[in-house]
Amino acid sequence: MGFVKVVKNKQYFKRYQVKFKRRREGKTDYYARKRLVVQDKNKYNTPKYRLIVRLSNKDVTCQVAYSRIEGDHIVCAAYSHELPRYGVKVGLTNYAAAYCTGLLLARRLLQRLGLDSLYSGATEVTGDEYNVEPVDFGPGAFRCYLDVGLARTTTGARVFGAMKGAVDGGLNVPHSIKRFPGYDAEAKKFNAEVHRAHIFGLHVAEYMRSLEADDEDSFKRQFSKYIKLD
């Protein structure tokens, strides 16, 4: 079949249908959203919860929401700008801050639902894989699905740090270790120690030391907030 030129005449514009507004603005991937929102037909009016993670230049936002016809309903939210009251003063957009924000969201949500005593989450941060085990007698673990929006899902991305924090906090989020820092795609092995180092921000500390030794001016400019707190 040869190339057919689109003739933009009166009939073309009369039948032209614009895409959704948020698609035109490049804000929503409706292909992914449909699969995150649509619930199984045999679950009737049961909400399908999403763990929404969004990153900006100065903040990490974590929310648990479910969809309705009139719009999304936010059940609970946590932000990295809340972390200074818990002891994390600076570096509010790195992997460690994303983990802490996800952890804060999980504990806040479970406390609101009265499940914080049943599902205490991971008692020790090892960086290894952890899945919430449902209790024998009582309500099941709170299940939600990761919604990363338009962010790239590369190995070691901060959105997975927030998800790991939520899982360690006691939420049931289906996931794989293949996107955590420390996973080697060629060897197909996962190094939990590398992941633990990212959770505690040890990779940032190592970079700080190397930068201070190589270029002190760049170190003072890039880590000025850290230096102020020392």
CSV table of C-alpha atoms in Angstrom, one decimal:
chain,number,residue,atom,x,y,z
A,1,MET,CA,0.0,0.0,0.0
A,2,GLY,CA,1.4,3.4,-1.0
A,3,PHE,CA,1.7,6.5,1.0
A,4,VAL,CA,-1.6,8.3,1.4
A,5,LYS,CA,-1.5,12.0,2.2
A,6,VAL,CA,-3.9,13.2,4.9
A,7,VAL,CA,-6.1,15.9,3.4
A,8,LYS,CA,-7.0,18.3,6.2
A,9,ASN,CA,-10.2,19.6,4.8
A,10,LYS,CA,-13.6,20.5,6.3
A,11,GLN,CA,-14.6,16.8,6.6
A,12,TYR,CA,-11.3,16.0,8.4
A,13,PHE,CA,-11.8,18.7,11.1
A,14,LYS,CA,-15.5,17.9,11.4
A,15,ARG,CA,-14.6,14.4,12.5
A,16,TYR,CA,-11.5,15.2,14.4
A,17,GLN,CA,-11.6,14.0,18.0
A,18,VAL,CA,-9.1,15.5,20.5
A,19,LYS,CA,-7.3,13.3,23.0
A,20,PHE,CA,-7.9,13.7,26.7
A,21,LYS,CA,-6.6,16.9,28.2
A,22,ARG,CA,-4.0,15.3,30.5
A,23,ARG,CA,-2.7,13.2,27.5
A,24,ARG,CA,-2.3,16.4,25.4
A,25,GLU,CA,-0.4,17.9,28.3
A,26,GLY,CA,1.8,14.8,28.6
A,27,LYS,CA,0.8,14.3,32.2
A,28,THR,CA,-1.1,10.9,32.2
A,29,ASP,CA,-0.3,7.6,30.6
A,30,TYR,CA,-3.9,6.4,30.1
A,31,TYR,CA,-2.7,3.0,28.8
A,32,ALA,CA,-1.1,2.3,32.2
A,33,ARG,CA,-3.8,4.1,34.2
A,34,LYS,CA,-6.5,1.9,32.8
A,35,ARG,CA,-4.7,-1.2,34.0
A,36,LEU,CA,-4.1,0.2,37.4
A,37,VAL,CA,-7.6,1.5,37.9
A,38,VAL,CA,-9.9,-1.3,36.5
A,39,GLN,CA,-10.9,-3.7,39.2
A,40,ASP,CA,-11.8,-7.4,38.8
A,41,LYS,CA,-15.5,-7.8,37.9
A,42,ASN,CA,-16.0,-10.4,40.7
A,43,LYS,CA,-14.9,-7.9,43.4
A,44,TYR,CA,-17.9,-5.6,42.9
A,45,ASN,CA,-17.5,-2.3,44.8
A,46,THR,CA,-14.0,-3.1,46.3
A,47,PRO,CA,-11.6,-0.2,45.7
A,48,LYS,CA,-8.3,-0.9,43.9
A,49,TYR,CA,-5.7,1.0,45.8
A,50,ARG,CA,-2.6,2.5,44.2
A,51,LEU,CA,0.6,3.5,45.8
A,52,ILE,CA,1.4,6.7,43.9
A,53,VAL,CA,5.0,8.0,43.9
A,54,ARG,CA,5.9,11.3,42.4
A,55,LEU,CA,9.3,13.0,42.4
A,56,SER,CA,10.0,16.7,42.0
A,57,ASN,CA,13.2,18.8,42.3
A,58,LYS,CA,12.6,19.5,46.0
A,59,ASP,CA,10.1,16.9,47.2
A,60,VAL,CA,9.0,13.2,47.2
A,61,THR,CA,5.3,12.6,47.3
A,62,CYS,CA,3.8,9.3,48.3
A,63,GLN,CA,0.0,8.7,48.3
A,64,VAL,CA,-2.4,5.8,48.6
A,65,ALA,CA,-5.5,6.5,46.4
A,66,TYR,CA,-8.4,4.8,44.7
A,67,SER,CA,-10.4,5.8,41.6
A,68,ARG,CA,-14.0,6.8,41.3
A,69,ILE,CA,-16.0,8.3,38.5
A,70,GLU,CA,-15.8,11.8,40.0
A,71,GLY,CA,-12.0,11.5,40.5
A,72,ASP,CA,-9.3,9.9,42.6
A,73,HIS,CA,-9.8,9.8,46.4
A,74,ILE,CA,-6.6,10.2,48.4
A,75,VAL,CA,-6.7,7.8,51.5
A,76,CYS,CA,-3.4,8.8,53.0
A,77,ALA,CA,-0.3,10.9,52.0
A,78,ALA,CA,3.3,11.5,53.1
A,79,TYR,CA,5.9,14.0,51.8
A,80,SER,CA,9.6,14.1,52.2
A,81,HIS,CA,9.4,17.7,53.5
A,82,GLU,CA,8.0,16.2,56.6
A,83,LEU,CA,11.2,14.2,57.3
A,84,PRO,CA,13.1,17.0,59.2
A,85,ARG,CA,10.8,16.5,62.2
A,86,TYR,CA,11.9,12.9,62.3
A,87,GLY,CA,15.6,13.7,62.1
A,88,VAL,CA,16.3,13.7,58.3
A,89,LYS,CA,17.3,17.4,57.8
A,90,VAL,CA,18.8,17.5,54.3
A,91,GLY,CA,18.9,15.4,51.1
A,92,LEU,CA,15.1,15.2,50.9
A,93,THR,CA,15.1,13.9,47.3
A,94,ASN,CA,17.6,11.1,47.3
A,95,TYR,CA,17.0,7.3,47.5
A,96,ALA,CA,17.2,7.3,51.3
A,97,ALA,CA,14.6,10.1,51.6
A,98,ALA,CA,12.3,8.2,49.1
A,99,TYR,CA,12.6,5.1,51.3
A,100,CYS,CA,11.8,7.1,54.5
A,101,THR,CA,8.8,8.8,52.8
A,102,GLY,CA,7.3,5.4,51.8
A,103,LEU,CA,7.9,4.0,55.3
A,104,LEU,CA,6.2,7.1,56.8
A,105,LEU,CA,3.2,6.6,54.5
A,106,ALA,CA,2.9,2.9,55.4
A,107,ARG,CA,2.9,3.5,59.1
A,108,ARG,CA,0.6,6.5,58.9
A,109,LEU,CA,-1.9,4.5,56.8
A,110,LEU,CA,-1.9,1.4,59.0
A,111,GLN,CA,-2.3,3.5,62.1
A,112,ARG,CA,-5.3,5.2,60.6
A,113,LEU,CA,-6.9,1.9,59.7
A,114,GLY,CA,-6.0,0.3,63.1
A,115,LEU,CA,-3.7,-2.3,61.6
A,116,ASP,CA,-0.4,-0.9,62.8
A,117,SER,CA,-0.2,-3.5,65.7
A,118,LEU,CA,-1.0,-6.4,63.5
A,119,TYR,CA,1.4,-5.5,60.7
A,120,SER,CA,4.5,-4.0,62.1
A,121,GLY,CA,6.5,-4.5,58.9
A,122,ALA,CA,10.3,-5.3,58.8
A,123,THR,CA,11.9,-4.8,62.2
A,124,GLU,CA,15.4,-4.6,60.7
A,125,VAL,CA,16.5,-2.9,57.5
A,126,THR,CA,18.6,-5.4,55.6
A,127,GLY,CA,17.9,-4.4,52.0
A,128,ASP,CA,16.8,-7.9,51.2
A,129,GLU,CA,13.5,-8.9,49.8
A,130,TYR,CA,10.6,-8.7,52.3
A,131,ASN,CA,6.9,-9.6,51.8
A,132,VAL,CA,4.2,-9.0,54.4
A,133,GLU,CA,2.7,-12.2,55.8
A,134,PRO,CA,-1.1,-12.2,56.5
A,135,VAL,CA,-2.2,-13.0,60.0
A,136,ASP,CA,-4.2,-16.2,60.6
A,137,PHE,CA,-7.0,-14.5,62.4
A,138,GLY,CA,-7.8,-11.0,61.5
A,139,PRO,CA,-7.9,-8.7,58.5
A,140,GLY,CA,-5.5,-9.3,55.6
A,141,ALA,CA,-2.6,-7.0,54.8
A,142,PHE,CA,-3.4,-3.8,53.0
A,143,ARG,CA,-2.7,-4.4,49.3
A,144,CYS,CA,-1.9,-1.6,46.8
A,145,TYR,CA,-0.2,-1.4,43.4
A,146,LEU,CA,2.7,0.8,42.5
A,147,ASP,CA,1.8,3.8,40.3
A,148,VAL,CA,5.0,5.6,39.0
A,149,GLY,CA,3.2,7.8,36.4
A,150,LEU,CA,5.6,8.8,33.6
A,151,ALA,CA,8.8,8.1,35.6
A,152,ARG,CA,11.3,5.8,34.0
A,153,THR,CA,11.4,2.4,35.8
A,154,THR,CA,15.2,1.8,35.6
A,155,THR,CA,17.1,-0.3,38.1
A,156,GLY,CA,17.8,1.7,41.2
A,157,ALA,CA,15.2,4.4,40.5
A,158,ARG,CA,14.0,6.3,43.6
A,159,VAL,CA,10.3,5.3,42.9
A,160,PHE,CA,11.4,1.8,43.9
A,161,GLY,CA,13.0,3.1,47.1
A,162,ALA,CA,9.7,4.6,48.1
A,163,MET,CA,8.0,1.3,47.3
A,164,LYS,CA,10.6,-0.6,49.4
A,165,GLY,CA,9.9,1.7,52.3
A,166,ALA,CA,6.1,1.1,52.0
A,167,VAL,CA,6.7,-2.7,51.9
A,168,ASP,CA,9.0,-2.6,54.9
A,169,GLY,CA,6.4,-0.4,56.7
A,170,GLY,CA,3.8,-3.2,56.4
A,171,LEU,CA,2.0,-2.7,53.1
A,172,ASN,CA,1.4,-5.5,50.6
A,173,VAL,CA,2.8,-4.2,47.3
A,174,PRO,CA,3.5,-6.8,44.5
A,175,HIS,CA,7.1,-6.3,43.3
A,176,SER,CA,10.3,-7.9,42.2
A,177,ILE,CA,13.9,-7.4,43.4
A,178,LYS,CA,15.1,-6.8,39.8
A,179,ARG,CA,14.6,-3.1,40.0
A,180,PHE,CA,16.4,-2.5,43.4
A,181,PRO,CA,20.0,-1.2,43.5
A,182,GLY,CA,22.3,-4.2,43.8
A,183,TYR,CA,20.7,-6.4,41.2
A,184,ASP,CA,23.0,-7.6,38.5
A,185,ALA,CA,21.1,-8.3,35.3
A,186,GLU,CA,23.9,-10.3,33.7
A,187,ALA,CA,24.7,-12.5,36.7
A,188,LYS,CA,21.0,-12.5,37.7
A,189,LYS,CA,22.0,-12.0,41.4
A,190,PHE,CA,20.9,-9.6,44.0
A,191,ASN,CA,23.3,-8.0,46.5
A,192,ALA,CA,21.3,-6.9,49.5
A,193,GLU,CA,24.2,-5.1,51.0
A,194,VAL,CA,24.4,-2.6,48.1
A,195,HIS,CA,20.7,-2.0,48.5
A,196,ARG,CA,21.0,-1.4,52.2
A,197,ALA,CA,23.8,1.1,51.5
A,198,HIS,CA,21.5,3.1,49.3
A,199,ILE,CA,18.7,3.0,51.9
A,200,PHE,CA,21.1,4.5,54.5
A,201,GLY,CA,22.6,6.9,52.0
A,202,LEU,CA,26.1,5.4,52.3
A,203,HIS,CA,26.6,5.9,48.5
A,204,VAL,CA,26.0,9.7,49.0
A,205,ALA,CA,28.5,9.7,51.9
A,206,GLU,CA,31.1,8.0,49.8
A,207,TYR,CA,30.6,10.4,47.0
A,208,MET,CA,30.9,13.3,49.4
A,209,ARG,CA,34.3,12.0,50.7
A,210,SER,CA,35.6,11.5,47.1
A,211,LEU,CA,34.4,15.0,46.0
A,212,GLU,CA,35.9,16.7,49.0
A,213,ALA,CA,39.3,15.1,48.2
A,214,ASP,CA,39.2,15.9,44.5
A,215,ASP,CA,37.6,19.3,44.4
A,216,GLU,CA,36.8,21.1,47.6
A,217,ASP,CA,35.1,24.1,46.0
A,218,SER,CA,32.6,21.8,44.2
A,219,PHE,CA,32.1,20.0,47.5
A,220,LYS,CA,31.3,23.2,49.4
A,221,ARG,CA,28.9,24.3,46.6
A,222,GLN,CA,27.1,21.0,46.2
A,223,PHE,CA,26.8,20.0,49.8
A,224,SER,CA,26.5,23.4,51.4
A,225,LYS,CA,23.4,22.4,53.5
A,226,TYR,CA,25.2,19.4,54.9
A,227,ILE,CA,28.2,21.6,55.9
A,228,LYS,CA,25.8,24.1,57.6
A,229,LEU,CA,24.4,21.4,59.9
A,230,ASP,CA,27.8,20.1,60.9
